[in-house]
Amino acid sequence: MSDKAILEINGQKHEFPLIKGSEDEVAIDIKNLRSATNGVITIDPGYKNTGACESAITFLDGEKGILRYRGYSIEELAEKADFLEVAYLLIFGELPTQEQLDQFHSDIKKHSVVDDDIKKIVDAFPRSAHPMGVLSSLTSALTAFNPSSVNVDSEEEMYNAIVRILAKFPVLVAWTMHKKLGLPLDYGDKNLGYVENILKMLFKQPNEEYVQNPILINALDKLLILHADHEQNCSTSTVRIVGSSHAGLFASLSAGISALWGPLHGGANQAVLEMLEAIKADGGDTKKYMGKAKDKDDPFRLMGFGHRVYKNFDPRAKIIKKAADEVLGDLGIEDPILDIAKGLEKEALEDMYFVDRKLYPNVDFYSGIIYRAMGIPTDMFTVMFALGRLPGWIAQWREMRLRKEPIGRPRQVYVGETLRSFKERKDR
Ligand code: ACO
């Protein structure tokens, strides 16, 4: 294969280098396109064909259904690693030794107290506020309580910012849920593992001891690992682009949380459950909703189906489907919503509309089902996604800053009015 691409514009040929990734992905390097062609740019709404960066964190192949963090397959990581280990791997590039992991966890625990004044901010939100709005605001507020900007030339400052947010974020997540449920805002328990502590902070009732359930620990560990990174998705690209202006880590993360909120991205897990509940309320007729999903005049889409990059299957969905069956079986849960989910899944997998368009259940189809079984309120599902995605956002932000990437600033093709004279108000 040649190592350059040739572009011909108005009879003039321009050469651009091809660059190859470590998995043989090929990209045309158009960094000099504008200067070489006297102002020509590319246009690619939704960035379906545009690589925004070179990255050594996550590899995914949507056609083959491959997802790897730092070279390790998601299947192996979900089976053998725990979430904190995966967080370390994503952020620092290698699996930690026991000593490195212990140090990492101990440094996180040192920062696990959130300034008590943040409780006043939590208090000011209405109980009805969407938890993603609350979480995004609280994460942004952390900036005010930790104002020092991160000097990326200082390993120590980078590390401190990272362990701080890994420590405080689960507390903010728990407070977001407790605010909604009218429960006290507590701090975690330093004696527990990272995931056990999250479970206790979420589910401990003020008047009883919290008893850990190994099935839930295992399921949450897996869910968080599966969501931990997914290369340049909408929220990650947001974190990188906000961080590219040298905004701080917490501010960049807060923007990422807002991006994740939307129903076409992280909000899909909430949308899945709401859709299942609506189908149940409407008599449980899945065929009717399959018909709506296929009708081009109907805006309804089957939530939890389809993916921008996975066009054969979502490898995370395979792992999580198994975990969902285990959790539901072990907890002995019977739920009509789950029967509707199973019915829809079966029908969609056999329907030519979905088969032809390669629309398969994605990770969010099953994650919502597990979160519901665990007792997490539906509008908290996307918050749980954010908790899992945190290490990925941090890793991508750190990589972007260490590589000293330029500020993100796309161009456009202007299609508005050309120059015209101002009209006085009376003449309009
Ligand atoms: N239900 C019904 N039809 C669908 C669905 C769906 N869920 N998803 C895609 N299609 C159809 C489209 O109408 C289109 O049909 P056409 O070719 O006849 O016009 C075709 O499949 C291709 O769809 P696009 O929207 O072009 O695919 P794209 O890659 O842009 O979108 C997306 C991917 C946004 C995930 C889409 O499949 C969707 O909206 N799914 C439902 C929401 C969802 O589950 N999002 C979670 C994604 S996973 C995550 O963020 C972690």
JSON list of C-alpha atoms in Angstrom, two decimals, residues 88-202:
[
{"chain": "A", "resi": 88, "resn": "TYR", "atom": "CA", "xyz": [-4.99, 2.51, 36.88]},
{"chain": "A", "resi": 89, "resn": "LEU", "atom": "CA", "xyz": [-4.36, 0.65, 33.61]},
{"chain": "A", "resi": 90, "resn": "LEU", "atom": "CA", "xyz": [-6.34, 3.16, 31.56]},
{"chain": "A", "resi": 91, "resn": "ILE", "atom": "CA", "xyz": [-4.82, 6.22, 33.17]},
{"chain": "A", "resi": 92, "resn": "PHE", "atom": "CA", "xyz": [-1.17, 5.15, 33.52]},
{"chain": "A", "resi": 93, "resn": "GLY", "atom": "CA", "xyz": [-0.88, 2.60, 30.70]},
{"chain": "A", "resi": 94, "resn": "GLU", "atom": "CA", "xyz": [0.12, -0.57, 32.57]},
{"chain": "A", "resi": 95, "resn": "LEU", "atom": "CA", "xyz": [-1.55, -2.96, 34.99]},
{"chain": "A", "resi": 96, "resn": "PRO", "atom": "CA", "xyz": [-0.41, -2.02, 38.51]},
{"chain": "A", "resi": 97, "resn": "THR", "atom": "CA", "xyz": [1.70, -4.27, 40.72]},
{"chain": "A", "resi": 98, "resn": "GLN", "atom": "CA", "xyz": [0.06, -5.08, 44.07]},
{"chain": "A", "resi": 99, "resn": "GLU", "atom": "CA", "xyz": [2.22, -2.38, 45.66]},
{"chain": "A", "resi": 100, "resn": "GLN", "atom": "CA", "xyz": [1.26, 0.26, 43.07]},
{"chain": "A", "resi": 101, "resn": "LEU", "atom": "CA", "xyz": [-2.41, -0.64, 43.43]},
{"chain": "A", "resi": 102, "resn": "ASP", "atom": "CA", "xyz": [-2.26, -0.42, 47.24]},
{"chain": "A", "resi": 103, "resn": "GLN", "atom": "CA", "xyz": [-0.53, 2.96, 47.01]},
{"chain": "A", "resi": 104, "resn": "PHE", "atom": "CA", "xyz": [-3.08, 4.20, 44.45]},
{"chain": "A", "resi": 105, "resn": "HIS", "atom": "CA", "xyz": [-6.01, 3.12, 46.61]},
{"chain": "A", "resi": 106, "resn": "SER", "atom": "CA", "xyz": [-4.46, 4.57, 49.75]},
{"chain": "A", "resi": 107, "resn": "ASP", "atom": "CA", "xyz": [-3.86, 7.93, 47.97]},
{"chain": "A", "resi": 108, "resn": "ILE", "atom": "CA", "xyz": [-7.48, 7.94, 46.78]},
{"chain": "A", "resi": 109, "resn": "LYS", "atom": "CA", "xyz": [-8.75, 7.27, 50.30]},
{"chain": "A", "resi": 110, "resn": "LYS", "atom": "CA", "xyz": [-6.74, 10.25, 51.63]},
{"chain": "A", "resi": 111, "resn": "HIS", "atom": "CA", "xyz": [-8.90, 12.56, 49.50]},
{"chain": "A", "resi": 112, "resn": "SER", "atom": "CA", "xyz": [-12.26, 10.91, 50.01]},
{"chain": "A", "resi": 113, "resn": "VAL", "atom": "CA", "xyz": [-13.71, 13.69, 52.15]},
{"chain": "A", "resi": 114, "resn": "VAL", "atom": "CA", "xyz": [-15.72, 16.24, 50.19]},
{"chain": "A", "resi": 115, "resn": "ASP", "atom": "CA", "xyz": [-15.89, 19.74, 51.66]},
{"chain": "A", "resi": 116, "resn": "ASP", "atom": "CA", "xyz": [-18.97, 19.85, 53.89]},
{"chain": "A", "resi": 117, "resn": "ASP", "atom": "CA", "xyz": [-20.01, 23.15, 52.27]},
{"chain": "A", "resi": 118, "resn": "ILE", "atom": "CA", "xyz": [-20.82, 21.22, 49.08]},
{"chain": "A", "resi": 119, "resn": "LYS", "atom": "CA", "xyz": [-23.75, 19.78, 51.03]},
{"chain": "A", "resi": 120, "resn": "LYS", "atom": "CA", "xyz": [-25.27, 23.28, 50.95]},
{"chain": "A", "resi": 121, "resn": "ILE", "atom": "CA", "xyz": [-25.16, 23.18, 47.16]},
{"chain": "A", "resi": 122, "resn": "VAL", "atom": "CA", "xyz": [-26.79, 19.74, 47.15]},
{"chain": "A", "resi": 123, "resn": "ASP", "atom": "CA", "xyz": [-29.40, 21.10, 49.51]},
{"chain": "A", "resi": 124, "resn": "ALA", "atom": "CA", "xyz": [-30.28, 23.96, 47.16]},
{"chain": "A", "resi": 125, "resn": "PHE", "atom": "CA", "xyz": [-31.36, 21.62, 44.33]},
{"chain": "A", "resi": 126, "resn": "PRO", "atom": "CA", "xyz": [-35.04, 20.66, 44.12]},
{"chain": "A", "resi": 127, "resn": "ARG", "atom": "CA", "xyz": [-35.63, 16.99, 44.87]},
{"chain": "A", "resi": 128, "resn": "SER", "atom": "CA", "xyz": [-37.03, 16.69, 41.33]},
{"chain": "A", "resi": 129, "resn": "ALA", "atom": "CA", "xyz": [-33.76, 17.82, 39.68]},
{"chain": "A", "resi": 130, "resn": "HIS", "atom": "CA", "xyz": [-32.33, 15.32, 37.23]},
{"chain": "A", "resi": 131, "resn": "PRO", "atom": "CA", "xyz": [-29.36, 13.59, 38.90]},
{"chain": "A", "resi": 132, "resn": "MET", "atom": "CA", "xyz": [-27.13, 14.20, 35.86]},
{"chain": "A", "resi": 133, "resn": "GLY", "atom": "CA", "xyz": [-27.69, 17.95, 36.18]},
{"chain": "A", "resi": 134, "resn": "VAL", "atom": "CA", "xyz": [-26.87, 17.74, 39.88]},
{"chain": "A", "resi": 135, "resn": "LEU", "atom": "CA", "xyz": [-23.75, 15.64, 39.29]},
{"chain": "A", "resi": 136, "resn": "SER", "atom": "CA", "xyz": [-22.47, 17.89, 36.54]},
{"chain": "A", "resi": 137, "resn": "SER", "atom": "CA", "xyz": [-22.97, 20.97, 38.77]},
{"chain": "A", "resi": 138, "resn": "LEU", "atom": "CA", "xyz": [-21.33, 19.37, 41.81]},
{"chain": "A", "resi": 139, "resn": "THR", "atom": "CA", "xyz": [-18.34, 18.26, 39.75]},
{"chain": "A", "resi": 140, "resn": "SER", "atom": "CA", "xyz": [-17.99, 21.78, 38.42]},
{"chain": "A", "resi": 141, "resn": "ALA", "atom": "CA", "xyz": [-18.35, 23.15, 41.97]},
{"chain": "A", "resi": 142, "resn": "LEU", "atom": "CA", "xyz": [-15.38, 21.02, 43.04]},
{"chain": "A", "resi": 143, "resn": "THR", "atom": "CA", "xyz": [-13.28, 23.40, 40.97]},
{"chain": "A", "resi": 144, "resn": "ALA", "atom": "CA", "xyz": [-14.18, 26.20, 43.35]},
{"chain": "A", "resi": 145, "resn": "PHE", "atom": "CA", "xyz": [-13.12, 24.10, 46.32]},
{"chain": "A", "resi": 146, "resn": "ASN", "atom": "CA", "xyz": [-9.91, 22.93, 44.60]},
{"chain": "A", "resi": 147, "resn": "PRO", "atom": "CA", "xyz": [-8.97, 26.00, 42.57]},
{"chain": "A", "resi": 148, "resn": "SER", "atom": "CA", "xyz": [-5.33, 25.23, 41.75]},
{"chain": "A", "resi": 149, "resn": "SER", "atom": "CA", "xyz": [-4.92, 24.50, 38.07]},
{"chain": "A", "resi": 150, "resn": "VAL", "atom": "CA", "xyz": [-3.00, 21.39, 37.13]},
{"chain": "A", "resi": 151, "resn": "ASN", "atom": "CA", "xyz": [0.50, 21.92, 35.83]},
{"chain": "A", "resi": 152, "resn": "VAL", "atom": "CA", "xyz": [0.86, 19.15, 33.28]},
{"chain": "A", "resi": 153, "resn": "ASP", "atom": "CA", "xyz": [4.64, 19.34, 33.48]},
{"chain": "A", "resi": 154, "resn": "SER", "atom": "CA", "xyz": [4.39, 18.20, 37.07]},
{"chain": "A", "resi": 155, "resn": "GLU", "atom": "CA", "xyz": [3.75, 14.46, 37.44]},
{"chain": "A", "resi": 156, "resn": "GLU", "atom": "CA", "xyz": [2.88, 15.11, 41.06]},
{"chain": "A", "resi": 157, "resn": "GLU", "atom": "CA", "xyz": [0.19, 17.71, 40.31]},
{"chain": "A", "resi": 158, "resn": "MET", "atom": "CA", "xyz": [-1.34, 15.49, 37.65]},
{"chain": "A", "resi": 159, "resn": "TYR", "atom": "CA", "xyz": [-1.40, 12.55, 40.03]},
{"chain": "A", "resi": 160, "resn": "ASN", "atom": "CA", "xyz": [-2.92, 14.59, 42.85]},
{"chain": "A", "resi": 161, "resn": "ALA", "atom": "CA", "xyz": [-5.74, 15.90, 40.66]},
{"chain": "A", "resi": 162, "resn": "ILE", "atom": "CA", "xyz": [-6.47, 12.36, 39.46]},
{"chain": "A", "resi": 163, "resn": "VAL", "atom": "CA", "xyz": [-6.63, 10.69, 42.90]},
{"chain": "A", "resi": 164, "resn": "ARG", "atom": "CA", "xyz": [-8.69, 13.61, 44.21]},
{"chain": "A", "resi": 165, "resn": "ILE", "atom": "CA", "xyz": [-11.44, 13.22, 41.63]},
{"chain": "A", "resi": 166, "resn": "LEU", "atom": "CA", "xyz": [-11.41, 9.41, 41.83]},
{"chain": "A", "resi": 167, "resn": "ALA", "atom": "CA", "xyz": [-11.93, 9.82, 45.58]},
{"chain": "A", "resi": 168, "resn": "LYS", "atom": "CA", "xyz": [-14.58, 12.52, 45.58]},
{"chain": "A", "resi": 169, "resn": "PHE", "atom": "CA", "xyz": [-16.65, 11.53, 42.57]},
{"chain": "A", "resi": 170, "resn": "PRO", "atom": "CA", "xyz": [-18.27, 8.44, 44.18]},
{"chain": "A", "resi": 171, "resn": "VAL", "atom": "CA", "xyz": [-19.23, 10.61, 47.16]},
{"chain": "A", "resi": 172, "resn": "LEU", "atom": "CA", "xyz": [-20.91, 13.11, 44.80]},
{"chain": "A", "resi": 173, "resn": "VAL", "atom": "CA", "xyz": [-22.69, 10.24, 43.04]},
{"chain": "A", "resi": 174, "resn": "ALA", "atom": "CA", "xyz": [-24.00, 8.89, 46.36]},
{"chain": "A", "resi": 175, "resn": "TRP", "atom": "CA", "xyz": [-25.07, 12.37, 47.50]},
{"chain": "A", "resi": 176, "resn": "THR", "atom": "CA", "xyz": [-26.89, 12.89, 44.20]},
{"chain": "A", "resi": 177, "resn": "MET", "atom": "CA", "xyz": [-28.89, 9.72, 44.78]},
{"chain": "A", "resi": 178, "resn": "HIS", "atom": "CA", "xyz": [-29.48, 10.39, 48.48]},
{"chain": "A", "resi": 179, "resn": "LYS", "atom": "CA", "xyz": [-30.72, 13.90, 47.75]},
{"chain": "A", "resi": 180, "resn": "LYS", "atom": "CA", "xyz": [-33.28, 12.40, 45.39]},
{"chain": "A", "resi": 181, "resn": "LEU", "atom": "CA", "xyz": [-34.35, 9.80, 47.94]},
{"chain": "A", "resi": 182, "resn": "GLY", "atom": "CA", "xyz": [-34.32, 12.16, 50.95]},
{"chain": "A", "resi": 183, "resn": "LEU", "atom": "CA", "xyz": [-31.55, 10.22, 52.72]},
{"chain": "A", "resi": 184, "resn": "PRO", "atom": "CA", "xyz": [-28.64, 11.68, 54.75]},
{"chain": "A", "resi": 185, "resn": "LEU", "atom": "CA", "xyz": [-25.45, 12.65, 52.96]},
{"chain": "A", "resi": 186, "resn": "ASP", "atom": "CA", "xyz": [-22.71, 10.46, 54.38]},
{"chain": "A", "resi": 187, "resn": "TYR", "atom": "CA", "xyz": [-19.05, 9.85, 53.72]},
{"chain": "A", "resi": 188, "resn": "GLY", "atom": "CA", "xyz": [-17.79, 6.46, 52.72]},
{"chain": "A", "resi": 189, "resn": "ASP", "atom": "CA", "xyz": [-15.95, 3.84, 54.71]},
{"chain": "A", "resi": 190, "resn": "LYS", "atom": "CA", "xyz": [-12.17, 3.91, 54.26]},
{"chain": "A", "resi": 191, "resn": "ASN", "atom": "CA", "xyz": [-11.86, 0.26, 55.28]},
{"chain": "A", "resi": 192, "resn": "LEU", "atom": "CA", "xyz": [-13.70, -0.97, 52.21]},
{"chain": "A", "resi": 193, "resn": "GLY", "atom": "CA", "xyz": [-12.62, -1.69, 48.66]},
{"chain": "A", "resi": 194, "resn": "TYR", "atom": "CA", "xyz": [-13.43, 0.99, 46.06]},
{"chain": "A", "resi": 195, "resn": "VAL", "atom": "CA", "xyz": [-16.55, -0.73, 44.70]},
{"chain": "A", "resi": 196, "resn": "GLU", "atom": "CA", "xyz": [-17.75, -2.04, 48.09]},
{"chain": "A", "resi": 197, "resn": "ASN", "atom": "CA", "xyz": [-17.52, 1.50, 49.40]},
{"chain": "A", "resi": 198, "resn": "ILE", "atom": "CA", "xyz": [-19.62, 2.80, 46.51]},
{"chain": "A", "resi": 199, "resn": "LEU", "atom": "CA", "xyz": [-22.31, 0.20, 47.19]},
{"chain": "A", "resi": 200, "resn": "LYS", "atom": "CA", "xyz": [-22.39, 1.04, 50.88]},
{"chain": "A", "resi": 201, "resn": "MET", "atom": "CA", "xyz": [-22.57, 4.79, 50.20]},
{"chain": "A", "resi": 202, "resn": "LEU", "atom": "CA", "xyz": [-25.44, 4.24, 47.78]}
]
